[in-house]
Amino acid sequence: MTQPFLPFTRPSIDDDTIADVVAVLKGGWITTGPRVASFEQSLSDYLGGRTVRSMTSATGGMEMALKALGVGPGDEVIVPAMTFAASANVVERLGAKAVFVDVELRSRNATPAAMEAAITPRTKVLMPVHFSGLAVDMDGVLDLAARRGLRVMEDAAHAIGTRYKGRLIGSFGDVASFSFHANKNMTTVEGGALAYADSRLTIPLERERFHGIVKDAAGNIDIETAGGKFNLTDVAAAVGLGQLRSLEAFNQRRTALAERYAARLASHVDTDRLPLPGDGHSWHMYPFLLPLGDLGMTRDAFIAKMRERGIGLGIHYPCVPAMSYYRGIGWNPANFPIAARIGAETVTLPLFPAMADSDVDRVCDALLELLPR
Ligand SMILES: *Cc1c(COP(=O)(O)O)cnc(C)c1O
């Protein structure tokens, strides 16, 4: 019996959501309008009343937010060496410098102590990344920022629905950036949102998001800054509204699947190879570290063998300082040994809400068959 291919992730979009997308498309107003307003309001309600602005991607949102926080040439932003490259790229795009710090092996998160050691007189912002939906030590990060006069922009791309000590990420702190890319815990196809405390960020963010346009009472426009173009569409927001209704259920299902992986794998592999569980984890991914030394094959060959068995694996992520651009400006991954190890050994196992328990078993059977005993 051949089973259907199991990808490492897949979005779940219900019929009510699809019906609403059709209604928007038939309604005549398809770009930014009432659905975007209602999506932002719903996100704000979910995040305990925080100010929320949506945009076309988290990458765009992070760049807009850092710019609104005053980051520019000569400034430094502290970024973990284990993250998606967008976290660092947005800093570089503003002419500022991404300063990398190493992470912990099982949580894949940077500690406040590691961030503190990287602070220089040029440091302006700390960028914690809640890797795979496990919250960073936010009390430690916010305390460090307060002591050193820094801003905090959380890359919460993995962390919609993540809780830290019972509080949702994005419902406290300084600025948090969520991604609604198709692979994330909820999607708008492409999209993102910023949730923040300081209402003075709203005007610069709105100008940056939509051409720098300001309107007078009669509707005449003026341009006060050379803004960009990052506004979400009502079609995308209709998808997001449907996803937000299902988010808690999605994340509960992700958690149950992650627990099943841990239960199946714990007695067969070193604990170090499994991701750290934790209260409030939203389980965006289930990363696993391959024992490359004893495996008898490369990671690429392992991924190909899993694919032959109908199972798709991802790689999240290569160590960012190992990328050509970052090497070219002087970074050396050897200075981030844990992130470099994760970057070399990691594979992402399939994890998405529509998976059955038997899919986890199928992945574990294939994995254990290929791993050394
Ligand atoms: C997905 C992701 C981003 C970028 O999100 P987009 O919405 O695709 O721009 C940024 N940081 C991390 C850690 C991500 O996983």
CSV table of C-alpha atoms and ligand atoms in Angstrom, one decimal:
chain,number,residue,atom,x,y,z
A,1,MET,CA,0.0,0.0,0.0
A,2,THR,CA,1.5,3.3,-1.0
A,3,GLN,CA,0.7,6.2,1.2
A,4,PRO,CA,0.3,9.8,0.0
A,5,PHE,CA,3.4,12.0,0.3
A,6,LEU,CA,3.7,13.7,3.7
A,7,PRO,CA,5.2,17.2,3.4
A,8,PHE,CA,6.9,18.8,6.4
A,9,THR,CA,4.1,21.4,6.5
A,10,ARG,CA,0.8,22.2,4.9
A,11,PRO,CA,-1.8,24.9,5.6
A,12,SER,CA,-5.3,24.0,6.8
A,13,ILE,CA,-7.9,26.4,5.3
A,14,ASP,CA,-11.6,25.6,6.1
A,15,ASP,CA,-14.6,25.9,3.9
A,16,ASP,CA,-16.0,29.0,5.8
A,17,THR,CA,-12.8,30.8,5.1
A,18,ILE,CA,-12.8,29.9,1.4
A,19,ALA,CA,-16.5,31.1,1.2
A,20,ASP,CA,-15.4,34.4,2.7
A,21,VAL,CA,-12.6,34.8,0.3
A,22,VAL,CA,-15.1,34.2,-2.5
A,23,ALA,CA,-17.4,36.8,-1.0
A,24,VAL,CA,-14.6,39.3,-0.9
A,25,LEU,CA,-13.6,38.6,-4.5
A,26,LYS,CA,-17.3,39.0,-5.6
A,27,GLY,CA,-17.8,42.0,-3.5
A,28,GLY,CA,-15.8,44.4,-5.7
A,29,TRP,CA,-13.5,45.7,-2.9
A,30,ILE,CA,-10.5,43.3,-2.9
A,31,THR,CA,-7.6,45.3,-1.7
A,32,THR,CA,-7.1,46.9,1.8
A,33,GLY,CA,-10.5,47.6,3.3
A,34,PRO,CA,-13.0,46.3,5.8
A,35,ARG,CA,-11.5,42.8,6.1
A,36,VAL,CA,-8.1,44.2,6.9
A,37,ALA,CA,-9.6,46.5,9.6
A,38,SER,CA,-11.5,43.6,11.1
A,39,PHE,CA,-8.4,41.3,10.9
A,40,GLU,CA,-6.3,43.9,12.8
A,41,GLN,CA,-9.1,44.4,15.4
A,42,SER,CA,-9.4,40.6,15.9
A,43,LEU,CA,-5.6,40.2,16.3
A,44,SER,CA,-5.6,43.1,18.7
A,45,ASP,CA,-8.4,41.5,20.7
A,46,TYR,CA,-6.6,38.2,20.7
A,47,LEU,CA,-3.4,40.0,22.0
A,48,GLY,CA,-5.2,41.7,24.9
A,49,GLY,CA,-5.8,45.0,23.2
A,50,ARG,CA,-2.4,45.7,21.8
A,51,THR,CA,-2.1,48.1,18.8
A,52,VAL,CA,-1.7,45.9,15.7
A,53,ARG,CA,-0.8,46.8,12.1
A,54,SER,CA,-0.8,44.2,9.3
A,55,MET,CA,1.4,44.2,6.3
A,56,THR,CA,2.4,42.0,3.3
A,57,SER,CA,5.2,40.1,5.1
A,58,ALA,CA,7.0,39.9,8.4
A,59,THR,CA,10.2,40.7,6.6
A,60,GLY,CA,8.6,44.0,5.5
A,61,GLY,CA,7.1,44.6,8.9
A,62,MET,CA,10.4,44.1,10.7
A,63,GLU,CA,12.2,46.4,8.4
A,64,MET,CA,9.4,49.0,8.9
A,65,ALA,CA,9.5,48.6,12.7
A,66,LEU,CA,13.3,48.8,13.0
A,67,LYS,CA,13.2,52.0,10.8
A,68,ALA,CA,10.4,53.4,13.0
A,69,LEU,CA,12.6,52.6,16.1
A,70,GLY,CA,15.3,54.8,14.5
A,71,VAL,CA,17.7,52.0,13.4
A,72,GLY,CA,20.0,53.2,10.6
A,73,PRO,CA,23.7,53.3,9.6
A,74,GLY,CA,26.1,53.0,12.5
A,75,ASP,CA,23.6,51.1,14.7
A,76,GLU,CA,23.8,47.5,15.8
A,77,VAL,CA,21.0,45.0,16.4
A,78,ILE,CA,21.6,41.8,18.3
A,79,VAL,CA,20.3,38.8,16.4
A,80,PRO,CA,20.6,35.0,17.1
A,81,ALA,CA,22.9,33.1,14.7
A,82,MET,CA,20.2,30.4,14.5
A,83,THR,CA,17.1,31.9,12.8
A,84,PHE,CA,15.8,32.5,9.4
A,85,ALA,CA,18.1,34.9,7.5
A,86,ALA,CA,15.3,37.5,7.2
A,87,SER,CA,15.9,38.4,10.9
A,88,ALA,CA,19.4,39.7,10.1
A,89,ASN,CA,18.8,40.8,6.5
A,90,VAL,CA,16.3,43.5,7.6
A,91,VAL,CA,18.9,45.0,9.8
A,92,GLU,CA,21.5,45.0,7.0
A,93,ARG,CA,19.0,46.5,4.6
A,94,LEU,CA,18.7,49.6,6.8
A,95,GLY,CA,22.5,50.1,6.6
A,96,ALA,CA,22.8,48.9,10.3
A,97,LYS,CA,24.8,45.9,11.5
A,98,ALA,CA,23.3,42.6,12.6
A,99,VAL,CA,25.5,41.4,15.5
A,100,PHE,CA,25.1,37.6,16.0
A,101,VAL,CA,25.0,35.7,19.2
A,102,ASP,CA,25.0,31.9,19.7
A,103,VAL,CA,22.0,30.0,21.0
A,104,GLU,CA,21.2,27.1,23.3
A,105,LEU,CA,21.2,23.7,21.8
A,106,ARG,CA,17.8,22.3,22.7
A,107,SER,CA,15.7,25.5,22.9
A,108,ARG,CA,17.6,27.1,19.9
A,109,ASN,CA,17.0,30.4,21.7
A,110,ALA,CA,19.5,33.1,22.6
A,111,THR,CA,19.8,33.8,26.3
A,112,PRO,CA,19.8,37.4,27.8
A,113,ALA,CA,23.3,36.7,29.0
A,114,ALA,CA,24.5,36.0,25.5
A,115,MET,CA,22.8,39.1,24.3
A,116,GLU,CA,24.3,41.2,27.1
A,117,ALA,CA,27.8,40.0,26.1
A,118,ALA,CA,27.3,41.3,22.6
A,119,ILE,CA,26.2,44.9,23.6
A,120,THR,CA,28.4,47.7,22.4
A,121,PRO,CA,27.9,51.5,22.6
A,122,ARG,CA,26.3,51.2,19.1
A,123,THR,CA,23.7,48.6,20.1
A,124,LYS,CA,20.1,50.0,19.6
A,125,VAL,CA,17.8,47.0,19.5
A,126,LEU,CA,17.7,43.4,20.8
A,127,MET,CA,15.9,40.9,18.5
A,128,PRO,CA,14.9,37.8,20.3
A,129,VAL,CA,13.6,35.0,18.1
A,130,HIS,CA,11.1,32.6,19.7
A,131,PHE,CA,12.5,29.6,17.9
A,132,SER,CA,9.8,27.1,16.7
A,133,GLY,CA,7.4,28.8,19.0
A,134,LEU,CA,9.2,28.3,22.3
A,135,ALA,CA,9.4,31.7,24.1
A,136,VAL,CA,12.7,33.3,24.8
A,137,ASP,CA,13.3,34.3,28.5
A,138,MET,CA,11.4,37.6,28.0
A,139,ASP,CA,11.7,38.7,31.6
A,140,GLY,CA,15.5,38.6,31.2
A,141,VAL,CA,15.4,40.3,27.8
A,142,LEU,CA,13.1,43.1,28.9
A,143,ASP,CA,15.1,43.6,32.1
A,144,LEU,CA,18.3,43.8,30.1
A,145,ALA,CA,16.8,46.3,27.6
A,146,ALA,CA,15.6,48.5,30.5
A,147,ARG,CA,19.0,48.4,32.2
A,148,ARG,CA,20.9,49.3,29.0
A,149,GLY,CA,18.4,51.7,27.4
A,150,LEU,CA,17.6,49.4,24.4
A,151,ARG,CA,14.5,48.7,22.4
A,152,VAL,CA,13.3,45.1,21.9
A,153,MET,CA,11.8,43.9,18.6
A,154,GLU,CA,10.8,40.3,18.9
A,155,ASP,CA,10.9,38.2,15.7
A,156,ALA,CA,7.7,36.3,16.6
A,157,ALA,CA,7.4,34.7,13.2
A,158,HIS,CA,7.0,31.3,14.8
A,159,ALA,CA,5.2,32.5,17.9
A,160,ILE,CA,1.6,33.4,17.2
A,161,GLY,CA,-0.2,31.7,20.1
A,162,THR,CA,3.0,31.1,22.0
A,163,ARG,CA,2.7,31.9,25.7
A,164,TYR,CA,5.4,33.1,28.1
A,165,LYS,CA,4.5,32.5,31.7
A,166,GLY,CA,0.9,32.4,30.6
A,167,ARG,CA,0.9,35.6,28.6
A,168,LEU,CA,0.7,35.6,24.8
A,169,ILE,CA,3.7,36.7,22.9
A,170,GLY,CA,2.8,40.1,21.4
A,171,SER,CA,0.5,41.0,24.3
A,172,PHE,CA,3.4,42.5,26.3
A,173,GLY,CA,6.9,43.9,25.7
A,174,ASP,CA,7.9,46.5,23.2
A,175,VAL,CA,7.3,45.4,19.5
A,176,ALA,CA,6.6,41.9,18.2
A,177,SER,CA,6.5,40.8,14.6
A,178,PHE,CA,4.4,37.9,13.4
A,179,SER,CA,4.5,36.2,10.0
A,180,PHE,CA,1.5,34.8,8.2
A,181,HIS,CA,3.5,33.1,5.5
A,182,ALA,CA,1.9,29.9,4.2
A,183,ASN,CA,4.1,27.7,6.4
A,184,LYS,CA,3.5,29.5,9.7
A,185,ASN,CA,1.0,28.5,12.4
A,186,MET,CA,-1.6,30.7,10.8
A,187,THR,CA,-1.5,32.2,7.3
A,188,THR,CA,-2.8,35.0,5.1
A,189,VAL,CA,-1.0,33.3,2.2
A,190,GLU,CA,1.7,36.0,2.6
A,191,GLY,CA,1.5,38.6,5.3
A,192,GLY,CA,2.6,39.7,8.7
A,193,ALA,CA,1.6,42.0,11.6
A,194,LEU,CA,3.3,44.1,14.2
A,195,ALA,CA,1.9,44.3,17.7
A,196,TYR,CA,3.4,47.1,19.9
A,197,ALA,CA,3.0,49.2,23.0
A,198,ASP,CA,4.1,52.6,21.9
A,199,SER,CA,1.4,54.4,19.9
A,200,ARG,CA,3.9,56.9,18.6
A,201,LEU,CA,5.1,54.1,16.2
A,202,THR,CA,1.7,54.1,14.4
A,203,ILE,CA,2.2,57.2,12.2
A,204,PRO,CA,5.7,56.2,10.9
A,205,LEU,CA,4.5,52.6,10.3
A,206,GLU,CA,1.4,53.7,8.4
A,207,ARG,CA,3.3,56.1,6.3
A,208,GLU,CA,6.0,53.5,5.5
A,209,ARG,CA,3.2,51.0,4.7
A,210,PHE,CA,1.4,53.1,2.2
A,211,HIS,CA,3.6,55.5,0.1
A,212,GLY,CA,4.0,58.1,2.9
A,213,ILE,CA,0.5,59.4,2.1
A,214,VAL,CA,-1.3,61.8,4.4
A,215,LYS,CA,-4.8,63.1,3.6
A,216,ASP,CA,-6.5,66.3,4.5
A,217,ALA,CA,-10.2,66.6,5.5
A,218,ALA,CA,-11.2,66.9,1.9
A,219,GLY,CA,-9.2,63.8,0.9
A,220,ASN,CA,-6.4,65.6,-0.9
A,221,ILE,CA,-3.1,63.7,-0.5
A,222,ASP,CA,0.3,64.9,0.5
A,223,ILE,CA,3.5,62.9,0.8
A,224,GLU,CA,5.4,63.6,4.0
A,225,THR,CA,8.0,60.8,3.7
A,226,ALA,CA,9.1,58.5,0.8
A,227,GLY,CA,7.1,55.6,2.1
A,228,GLY,CA,7.0,52.1,0.8
A,229,LYS,CA,4.1,49.7,-0.1
A,230,PHE,CA,3.3,47.0,2.3
A,231,ASN,CA,-0.5,47.0,2.8
A,232,LEU,CA,-2.3,43.6,3.1
A,233,THR,CA,-5.3,42.9,0.9
A,234,ASP,CA,-8.9,42.1,2.0
A,235,VAL,CA,-8.6,38.8,0.3
A,236,ALA,CA,-5.6,37.9,2.4
A,237,ALA,CA,-7.2,39.3,5.5
A,238,ALA,CA,-10.3,37.1,4.9
A,239,VAL,CA,-7.9,34.1,5.0
A,240,GLY,CA,-6.4,35.5,8.2
A,241,LEU,CA,-9.7,36.0,9.9
A,242,GLY,CA,-10.6,32.3,9.3
A,243,GLN,CA,-7.2,31.2,10.5
A,244,LEU,CA,-7.4,33.2,13.7
A,245,ARG,CA,-10.6,31.4,14.6
A,246,SER,CA,-8.8,28.1,14.3
A,247,LEU,CA,-5.5,29.1,15.8
A,248,GLU,CA,-5.9,27.8,19.3
A,249,ALA,CA,-7.2,24.5,18.0
A,250,PHE,CA,-4.3,24.3,15.4
A,251,ASN,CA,-1.7,24.9,18.2
A,252,GLN,CA,-3.3,22.3,20.5
A,253,ARG,CA,-3.1,19.8,17.7
A,254,ARG,CA,0.5,20.8,16.9
A,255,THR,CA,1.3,20.3,20.6
A,256,ALA,CA,-0.3,16.8,20.7
A,257,LEU,CA,1.7,15.8,17.6
A,258,ALA,CA,4.9,17.1,19.1
A,259,GLU,CA,4.2,15.1,22.3
A,260,ARG,CA,3.7,12.0,20.2
A,261,TYR,CA,7.1,12.5,18.5
A,262,ALA,CA,8.8,13.0,21.8
A,263,ALA,CA,7.1,9.9,23.3
A,264,ARG,CA,8.1,7.8,20.2
A,265,LEU,CA,11.7,9.0,19.9
A,266,ALA,CA,12.8,9.6,23.5
A,267,SER,CA,13.8,6.0,24.3
A,268,HIS,CA,15.7,5.7,21.0
A,269,VAL,CA,17.8,8.8,20.6
A,270,ASP,CA,19.9,11.2,22.8
A,271,THR,CA,17.7,13.8,24.5
A,272,ASP,CA,20.0,16.5,23.0
A,273,ARG,CA,18.7,15.6,19.6
A,274,LEU,CA,15.1,16.4,20.5
A,275,PRO,CA,13.7,20.0,20.8
A,276,LEU,CA,13.1,21.3,24.3
A,277,PRO,CA,9.4,21.2,25.3
A,278,GLY,CA,7.9,23.9,27.4
A,279,ASP,CA,4.7,25.4,28.7
A,280,GLY,CA,3.1,27.7,26.1
A,281,HIS,CA,5.1,26.3,23.2
A,282,SER,CA,3.2,26.7,19.9
A,283,TRP,CA,5.2,24.0,18.1
A,284,HIS,CA,5.7,25.8,14.8
A,285,MET,CA,8.1,23.0,13.9
A,286,TYR,CA,9.6,19.8,15.2
A,287,PRO,CA,13.3,20.0,14.6
A,288,PHE,CA,15.6,17.0,15.0
A,289,LEU,CA,19.4,16.8,15.1
A,290,LEU,CA,20.9,14.0,13.0
A,291,PRO,CA,23.8,12.0,14.4
A,292,LEU,CA,25.9,12.8,11.3
A,293,GLY,CA,29.1,11.2,12.7
A,294,ASP,CA,27.4,7.7,13.0
A,295,LEU,CA,24.8,8.1,10.2
A,296,GLY,CA,27.0,6.7,7.4
A,297,MET,CA,25.5,9.2,5.0
A,298,THR,CA,25.1,12.9,4.5
A,299,ARG,CA,22.1,14.9,5.6
A,300,ASP,CA,21.2,15.4,1.9
A,301,ALA,CA,21.3,11.6,1.4
A,302,PHE,CA,19.1,11.1,4.5
A,303,ILE,CA,16.6,13.6,3.3
A,304,ALA,CA,16.5,11.8,-0.1
A,305,LYS,CA,16.0,8.4,1.7
A,306,MET,CA,13.1,9.8,3.7
A,307,ARG,CA,11.6,11.2,0.5
A,308,GLU,CA,11.8,7.8,-1.1
A,309,ARG,CA,9.6,6.7,1.8
A,310,GLY,CA,7.1,9.4,1.0
A,311,ILE,CA,8.2,11.8,3.8
A,312,GLY,CA,9.3,15.4,3.2
A,313,LEU,CA,11.8,17.0,5.6
A,314,GLY,CA,12.9,20.6,5.9
A,315,ILE,CA,16.1,22.3,7.0
A,316,HIS,CA,15.4,25.2,9.5
A,317,TYR,CA,17.9,26.7,9.3
A,318,PRO,CA,21.4,27.0,8.0
A,319,CYS,CA,23.5,29.0,10.5
A,320,VAL,CA,23.1,32.6,9.3
A,321,PRO,CA,26.7,33.7,9.7
A,322,ALA,CA,27.7,30.8,7.4
A,323,MET,CA,25.8,32.3,4.5
A,324,SER,CA,27.9,33.9,1.8
A,325,TYR,CA,26.8,37.5,2.4
A,326,TYR,CA,27.6,37.3,6.1
A,327,ARG,CA,30.9,35.5,5.6
A,328,GLY,CA,31.7,38.2,3.1
A,329,ILE,CA,31.4,40.9,5.6
A,330,GLY,CA,33.6,39.1,8.1
A,331,TRP,CA,31.4,36.7,10.1
A,332,ASN,CA,32.7,33.2,10.9
A,333,PRO,CA,30.2,30.4,11.8
A,334,ALA,CA,33.0,28.8,13.9
A,335,ASN,CA,32.4,31.6,16.5
A,336,PHE,CA,28.8,30.3,16.9
A,337,PRO,CA,29.5,26.6,17.5
A,338,ILE,CA,26.0,25.7,18.7
A,339,ALA,CA,24.2,27.5,15.9
A,340,ALA,CA,26.7,26.0,13.4
A,341,ARG,CA,26.1,22.5,14.8
A,342,ILE,CA,22.3,22.9,14.5
A,343,GLY,CA,22.7,24.3,11.0
A,344,ALA,CA,24.7,21.3,9.9
A,345,GLU,CA,22.6,18.5,11.7
A,346,THR,CA,19.0,19.8,11.8
A,347,VAL,CA,16.1,18.3,9.9
A,348,THR,CA,12.5,19.4,10.3
A,349,LEU,CA,10.0,16.6,10.7
A,350,PRO,CA,6.5,16.9,9.3
A,351,LEU,CA,4.2,18.8,11.7
A,352,PHE,CA,0.9,20.4,10.8
A,353,PRO,CA,-2.6,20.4,12.3
A,354,ALA,CA,-4.2,18.1,9.7
A,355,MET,CA,-1.6,15.3,10.4
A,356,ALA,CA,-3.0,12.1,11.9
A,357,ASP,CA,-1.3,10.3,14.8
A,358,SER,CA,-0.4,7.5,12.4
A,359,ASP,CA,1.5,10.0,10.3
A,360,VAL,CA,3.8,10.7,13.3
A,361,ASP,CA,4.3,6.9,13.7
A,362,ARG,CA,5.1,6.6,10.0
A,363,VAL,CA,7.7,9.3,10.3
A,364,CYS,CA,9.2,7.8,13.4
A,365,ASP,CA,9.3,4.3,11.9
A,366,ALA,CA,11.2,5.6,8.8
A,367,LEU,CA,13.5,7.7,10.9
A,368,LEU,CA,14.4,4.8,13.3
A,369,GLU,CA,14.9,2.4,10.4
A,370,LEU,CA,17.5,4.8,8.9
A,371,LEU,CA,19.2,6.0,12.2
A,372,PRO,CA,22.1,3.9,13.6
A,373,ARG,CA,21.0,1.6,16.4
B,1,LIG,C1,9.2,33.2,8.2
B,1,LIG,C2,10.1,34.0,9.0
B,1,LIG,C3,10.4,35.3,8.8
B,1,LIG,C4,9.8,36.0,7.6
B,1,LIG,O1,8.5,36.0,7.5
B,1,LIG,P1,7.8,36.5,6.1
B,1,LIG,O2,6.4,36.7,6.5
B,1,LIG,O3,7.9,35.3,5.1
B,1,LIG,O4,8.5,37.7,5.6
B,1,LIG,C5,11.2,36.0,9.6
B,1,LIG,N1,11.8,35.4,10.7
B,1,LIG,C6,11.6,34.1,10.9
B,1,LIG,C7,12.3,33.5,12.1
B,1,LIG,C8,10.8,33.3,10.1
B,1,LIG,O5,10.6,32.0,10.3
